[in-house]
Short mmCIF file of C-alpha atoms and ligand atoms in Angstrom, two decimals:
data_model
loop_
_atom_site.label_atom_id
_atom_site.label_comp_id
_atom_site.label_asym_id
_atom_site.label_seq_id
_atom_site.Cartn_x
_atom_site.Cartn_y
_atom_site.Cartn_z
CA UNK A 1 -12.57 -24.15 -19.39
CA UNK A 2 -13.25 -21.85 -16.44
CA UNK A 3 -14.80 -18.42 -16.73
CA UNK A 4 -12.38 -15.54 -16.76
CA UNK A 5 -12.40 -13.49 -13.53
CA UNK A 6 -10.24 -10.54 -14.74
CA UNK A 7 -8.04 -9.54 -17.52
CA UNK A 8 -5.28 -6.90 -17.81
CA UNK A 9 -4.75 -6.00 -21.44
CA UNK A 10 -1.53 -4.23 -22.49
CA UNK A 11 -1.20 -2.84 -18.93
CA UNK A 12 1.56 -0.33 -18.39
CA UNK A 13 2.41 1.65 -15.33
CA UNK A 14 4.89 4.48 -15.07
CA UNK A 15 6.12 6.29 -11.88
CA UNK A 16 7.50 9.55 -13.31
CA UNK A 17 9.77 8.42 -16.11
CA UNK A 18 10.33 4.97 -14.92
CA UNK A 19 8.25 2.17 -16.50
CA UNK A 20 7.33 -0.30 -13.82
CA UNK A 21 4.83 -2.48 -15.67
CA UNK A 22 5.50 -2.83 -19.41
CA UNK A 23 2.63 -4.17 -21.51
CA UNK A 24 1.40 -6.74 -19.08
CA UNK A 25 -1.19 -9.03 -20.65
CA UNK A 26 -2.71 -11.50 -18.29
CA UNK A 27 -6.10 -13.04 -17.62
CA UNK A 28 -7.06 -14.98 -14.49
CA UNK A 29 -9.72 -17.61 -14.32
CA UNK A 30 -12.46 -17.79 -11.68
CA UNK A 31 -11.17 -19.90 -8.79
CA UNK A 32 -7.61 -19.95 -10.14
CA UNK A 33 -4.52 -19.70 -7.85
CA UNK A 34 -1.97 -17.63 -9.59
CA UNK A 35 1.48 -16.92 -8.26
CA UNK A 36 3.32 -13.83 -9.58
CA UNK A 37 7.05 -14.57 -9.04
CA UNK A 38 9.97 -12.20 -9.68
CA UNK A 39 12.98 -10.57 -8.25
CA UNK A 40 12.74 -7.52 -6.00
CA UNK A 41 11.88 -4.48 -7.93
CA UNK A 42 10.27 -6.40 -10.85
CA UNK A 43 6.87 -4.69 -10.40
CA UNK A 44 5.02 -7.53 -8.48
CA UNK A 45 3.58 -5.25 -5.76
CA UNK A 46 2.62 -2.65 -8.37
CA UNK A 47 0.71 -5.31 -10.34
CA UNK A 48 -1.04 -6.51 -7.18
CA UNK A 49 -1.93 -2.94 -6.31
CA UNK A 50 -3.36 -2.34 -9.71
CA UNK A 51 -5.55 -5.47 -9.21
CA UNK A 52 -6.57 -4.25 -5.81
CA UNK A 53 -7.59 -0.81 -7.27
CA UNK A 54 -4.94 0.94 -5.14
CA UNK A 55 -3.01 2.07 -8.23
CA UNK A 56 -4.22 2.80 -11.77
CA UNK A 57 -2.63 1.79 -15.02
CA UNK A 58 -1.00 4.51 -17.06
CA UNK A 59 -2.01 2.70 -20.26
CA UNK A 60 -3.93 -0.40 -21.03
CA UNK A 61 -7.05 -1.77 -19.31
CA UNK A 62 -8.21 -3.96 -16.59
CA UNK A 63 -11.57 -5.65 -16.91
CA UNK A 64 -13.68 -7.75 -14.70
CA UNK A 65 -16.02 -10.60 -15.67
CA UNK A 66 -18.62 -10.19 -12.88
CA UNK A 67 -21.02 -7.58 -14.30
CA UNK A 68 -18.02 -5.55 -15.25
CA UNK A 69 -17.22 -4.31 -11.67
CA UNK A 70 -14.34 -5.17 -9.39
CA UNK A 71 -15.42 -8.13 -7.23
CA UNK A 72 -15.16 -8.01 -3.49
CA UNK A 73 -11.46 -8.08 -2.83
CA UNK A 74 -9.38 -8.93 0.17
CA UNK A 75 -5.75 -7.93 0.41
CA UNK A 76 -2.89 -9.17 2.73
CA UNK A 77 0.52 -7.56 2.89
CA UNK A 78 3.88 -8.63 4.23
CA UNK A 79 3.14 -7.01 7.57
CA UNK A 80 -0.09 -8.07 9.28
CA UNK A 81 -1.27 -4.39 9.76
CA UNK A 82 -3.51 -5.47 12.66
CA UNK A 83 -4.93 -2.68 14.81
CA UNK A 84 -3.10 -2.98 18.19
CA UNK A 85 -5.93 -1.77 20.22
CA UNK A 86 -8.33 -4.50 18.94
CA UNK A 87 -8.40 -8.17 19.89
CA UNK A 88 -7.95 -10.93 17.31
CA UNK A 89 -11.67 -11.50 16.86
CA UNK A 90 -12.25 -7.71 16.73
CA UNK A 91 -9.55 -7.37 14.09
CA UNK A 92 -11.12 -10.16 12.02
CA UNK A 93 -14.52 -8.52 12.35
CA UNK A 94 -13.17 -5.12 11.33
CA UNK A 95 -14.95 -4.96 7.95
CA UNK A 96 -18.30 -4.84 9.61
CA UNK A 97 -17.50 -1.27 10.83
CA UNK A 98 -17.22 -0.08 7.24
CA UNK A 99 -20.31 1.21 5.36
CA UNK A 100 -19.44 -0.85 2.23
CA UNK A 101 -19.63 -4.11 4.22
CA UNK A 102 -21.95 -3.33 7.10
CA UNK A 103 -25.10 -4.76 5.70
CA UNK A 104 -23.67 -7.87 4.14
CA UNK A 105 -21.26 -8.78 6.88
CA UNK A 106 -21.97 -12.15 8.43
CA UNK A 107 -21.39 -11.53 12.16
CA UNK A 108 -20.99 -15.28 12.93
CA UNK A 109 -18.41 -15.81 10.26
CA UNK A 110 -15.21 -14.48 12.03
CA UNK A 111 -15.75 -16.84 14.94
CA UNK A 112 -16.40 -19.69 12.51
CA UNK A 113 -13.20 -18.92 10.55
CA UNK A 114 -11.18 -18.88 13.81
CA UNK A 115 -12.56 -22.22 14.80
CA UNK A 116 -12.21 -23.81 11.47
CA UNK A 117 -8.68 -22.65 11.00
CA UNK A 118 -7.33 -23.37 14.47
CA UNK A 119 -7.11 -19.99 16.05
CA UNK A 120 -10.04 -19.92 18.39
CA UNK A 121 -7.83 -19.87 21.45
CA UNK A 122 -6.29 -16.63 20.27
CA UNK A 123 -9.71 -14.84 19.86
CA UNK A 124 -9.30 -12.48 22.88
CA UNK A 125 -5.54 -11.80 22.46
CA UNK A 126 -4.14 -8.49 21.30
CA UNK A 127 -1.77 -8.29 18.40
CA UNK A 128 1.22 -7.62 20.81
CA UNK A 129 0.57 -11.10 22.23
CA UNK A 130 0.86 -12.93 18.88
CA UNK A 131 3.85 -14.44 17.24
CA UNK A 132 4.68 -13.27 13.62
CA UNK A 133 3.16 -16.38 12.17
CA UNK A 134 -0.11 -16.09 14.27
CA UNK A 135 -0.44 -12.36 13.22
CA UNK A 136 -0.22 -13.23 9.64
CA UNK A 137 -2.87 -15.94 10.01
CA UNK A 138 -5.11 -13.35 11.70
CA UNK A 139 -4.41 -10.95 8.75
CA UNK A 140 -5.41 -13.65 6.22
CA UNK A 141 -8.57 -14.42 8.13
CA UNK A 142 -9.47 -10.75 8.37
CA UNK A 143 -9.35 -10.66 4.52
CA UNK A 144 -11.28 -13.92 4.32
CA UNK A 145 -13.98 -12.69 6.66
CA UNK A 146 -15.38 -10.40 4.02
CA UNK A 147 -15.92 -13.44 1.82
CA UNK A 148 -13.88 -11.97 -1.00
CA UNK A 149 -14.20 -13.25 -4.47
CA UNK A 150 -10.68 -12.10 -5.15
CA UNK A 151 -7.91 -12.62 -2.52
CA UNK A 152 -4.64 -10.68 -3.15
CA UNK A 153 -1.60 -11.68 -1.16
CA UNK A 154 1.64 -9.64 -1.33
CA UNK A 155 4.47 -11.73 0.06
CA UNK A 156 2.38 -12.51 3.11
CA UNK A 157 4.84 -14.97 4.65
CA UNK A 158 8.24 -13.51 3.62
CA UNK A 159 9.02 -12.01 7.01
CA UNK A 160 8.59 -15.37 8.73
CA UNK A 161 11.16 -18.05 9.56
CA UNK A 162 11.36 -21.03 7.08
CA UNK A 163 9.54 -23.53 9.39
CA UNK A 164 6.66 -21.19 10.16
CA UNK A 165 6.46 -20.19 6.61
CA UNK A 166 5.97 -23.83 5.42
CA UNK A 167 3.23 -24.29 8.14
CA UNK A 168 1.46 -21.18 6.91
CA UNK A 169 1.69 -22.30 3.34
CA UNK A 170 -0.14 -25.58 4.17
CA UNK A 171 -2.65 -23.63 6.19
CA UNK A 172 -3.28 -21.15 3.39
CA UNK A 173 -3.81 -24.07 0.93
CA UNK A 174 -6.53 -25.44 3.22
CA UNK A 175 -8.13 -22.11 3.63
CA UNK A 176 -8.17 -21.28 -0.06
CA UNK A 177 -9.75 -24.66 -0.73
CA UNK A 178 -12.50 -23.78 1.65
CA UNK A 179 -13.33 -20.20 0.66
CA UNK A 180 -13.40 -20.64 -3.14
CA UNK A 181 -11.85 -17.37 -3.97
CA UNK A 182 -9.59 -16.47 -6.96
CA UNK A 183 -6.18 -15.98 -5.49
CA UNK A 184 -3.13 -13.95 -6.68
CA UNK A 185 -0.09 -14.59 -4.56
CA UNK A 186 2.96 -12.37 -5.07
CA UNK A 187 6.19 -13.91 -3.94
CA UNK A 188 9.86 -14.18 -4.62
CA UNK A 189 10.01 -17.65 -3.35
CA UNK A 190 9.95 -20.31 -6.10
CA UNK A 191 9.15 -23.18 -3.74
CA UNK A 192 6.18 -21.19 -2.30
CA UNK A 193 4.84 -20.49 -5.74
CA UNK A 194 5.15 -24.15 -6.79
CA UNK A 195 3.62 -25.47 -3.57
CA UNK A 196 0.54 -23.32 -3.81
CA UNK A 197 -0.44 -22.16 -7.18
CA UNK A 198 -2.14 -23.55 -10.39
CA UNK A 199 -0.08 -21.28 -12.56
CA UNK A 200 3.03 -19.16 -12.12
CA UNK A 201 3.99 -16.07 -14.09
CA UNK A 202 7.50 -14.64 -13.77
CA UNK A 203 7.74 -10.95 -13.81
CA UNK A 204 11.08 -9.33 -14.86
CA UNK A 205 11.57 -5.55 -15.07
CA UNK A 206 7.82 -5.10 -15.45
CA UNK A 207 7.33 -7.62 -18.15
CA UNK A 208 5.91 -11.08 -17.95
CA UNK A 209 8.87 -13.13 -19.00
CA UNK A 210 7.36 -16.64 -18.77
CA UNK A 211 4.42 -18.66 -17.62
CA UNK A 212 4.04 -22.17 -16.30
CA UNK A 213 0.64 -23.79 -16.18
CA UNK A 214 -0.70 -26.90 -14.36
CA UNK A 215 1.85 -26.34 -11.58
CA UNK A 216 0.26 -28.46 -8.87
CA UNK A 217 -0.80 -31.14 -11.26
CA UNK A 218 2.58 -31.42 -12.90
CA UNK A 219 4.63 -34.37 -11.51
CA UNK A 220 8.25 -33.24 -11.94
CA UNK A 221 8.60 -30.46 -9.27
CA UNK A 222 12.42 -30.65 -9.44
CA UNK A 223 12.77 -29.87 -13.07
CA UNK A 224 10.08 -27.28 -12.83
CA UNK A 225 12.04 -25.58 -9.99
CA UNK A 226 15.22 -25.66 -12.06
CA UNK A 227 13.44 -24.28 -15.09
CA UNK A 228 12.09 -21.42 -13.10
CA UNK A 229 15.31 -20.65 -11.38
CA UNK A 230 17.09 -20.52 -14.74
CA UNK A 231 14.70 -17.82 -15.94
CA UNK A 232 15.38 -15.64 -13.00
CA UNK A 233 17.61 -12.65 -13.36
CA UNK A 234 21.08 -14.15 -12.87
CA UNK A 235 21.96 -11.70 -10.08
CA UNK A 236 19.02 -12.86 -8.12
CA UNK A 237 19.54 -16.64 -8.32
CA UNK A 238 20.64 -18.19 -5.05
CA UNK A 239 21.43 -21.78 -5.48
CA UNK A 240 21.14 -23.54 -2.17
N1 ADP B 1 4.72 4.74 -5.51
C1 ADP B 1 5.91 4.66 -6.17
N2 ADP B 1 6.49 5.74 -6.69
C2 ADP B 1 7.64 5.58 -7.41
N3 ADP B 1 8.23 4.37 -7.75
C3 ADP B 1 7.67 3.30 -7.22
C4 ADP B 1 6.48 3.35 -6.48
N4 ADP B 1 6.04 2.06 -6.21
C5 ADP B 1 7.01 1.29 -6.72
N5 ADP B 1 7.95 2.02 -7.41
C6 ADP B 1 9.10 1.44 -8.17
O1 ADP B 1 8.66 0.50 -9.04
C7 ADP B 1 9.54 -0.59 -9.16
C8 ADP B 1 8.76 -1.89 -8.88
O2 ADP B 1 8.40 -1.84 -7.49
P1 ADP B 1 7.47 -3.00 -6.88
O3 ADP B 1 6.20 -3.13 -7.70
O4 ADP B 1 7.32 -2.70 -5.42
O5 ADP B 1 8.43 -4.30 -7.05
P2 ADP B 1 8.44 -5.66 -6.34
O6 ADP B 1 7.20 -5.85 -5.57
O7 ADP B 1 8.57 -6.66 -7.42
O8 ADP B 1 9.64 -5.66 -5.47
C9 ADP B 1 10.65 -0.30 -8.15
O9 ADP B 1 11.70 0.23 -8.84
C10 ADP B 1 10.07 0.75 -7.22
O10 ADP B 1 11.06 1.53 -6.71
MG1 MG B 2 6.85 -6.06 -3.48
#
């Protein structure tokens, strides 16, 4: 049994009168890849932002295993949010400019990451010279360059075309195997969740409706997919 990385206990979040997270109880193991699946508006991004420390719970607690403090965390959003006046290598090295990282930042690591994950020929390009898929790869490497212990991904590939998206999913799986982070991926794509994660939780109107464990080790992907789709809010199910 792996050590617990973080736990949310009875976590609730209100914006004004609206309850966006409703008694969410979840713990995540060190090194686990968790997918948080759910229809639009179900509270996925809010949960991720709570894990990132960008939002605070209205009630309940979040606790961290490593000496009780939030571990170093990298976050990637749907848009790459690259700085347009910096090259790819400069964007990936961005964290070294911030006080919190300056002393620990490994200056060789961005170039190593670019080489290892197939982007070295893009190093001197500017964001305007990248495709959407390339820009998202750079955004993921920028997060990885700080050697995060926790990597939080909020629909990082959902603006991409399906073929690029599948490429990036495979690329992400290789990256994650290499950097040994605990990963939380927010997505509304059932296949993406199945392809990448160890465990899936389905969020519905701010509550965890169901959970599936041993996703990648499970053999029957088709029935898992069916099962997950059946749990989705009926309005959101799109049967291909
Ligand atoms: N900063 C905010 N202020 C007010 N309401 C918000 C805020 N952020 C999110 N919400 C609301 O919370 C609900 C859940 O949003 P969100 O977590 O973004 O869902 P998801 O990522 O699953 O689409 C939505 O109804 C959204 O409008
Ligand atoms: Mg969202």
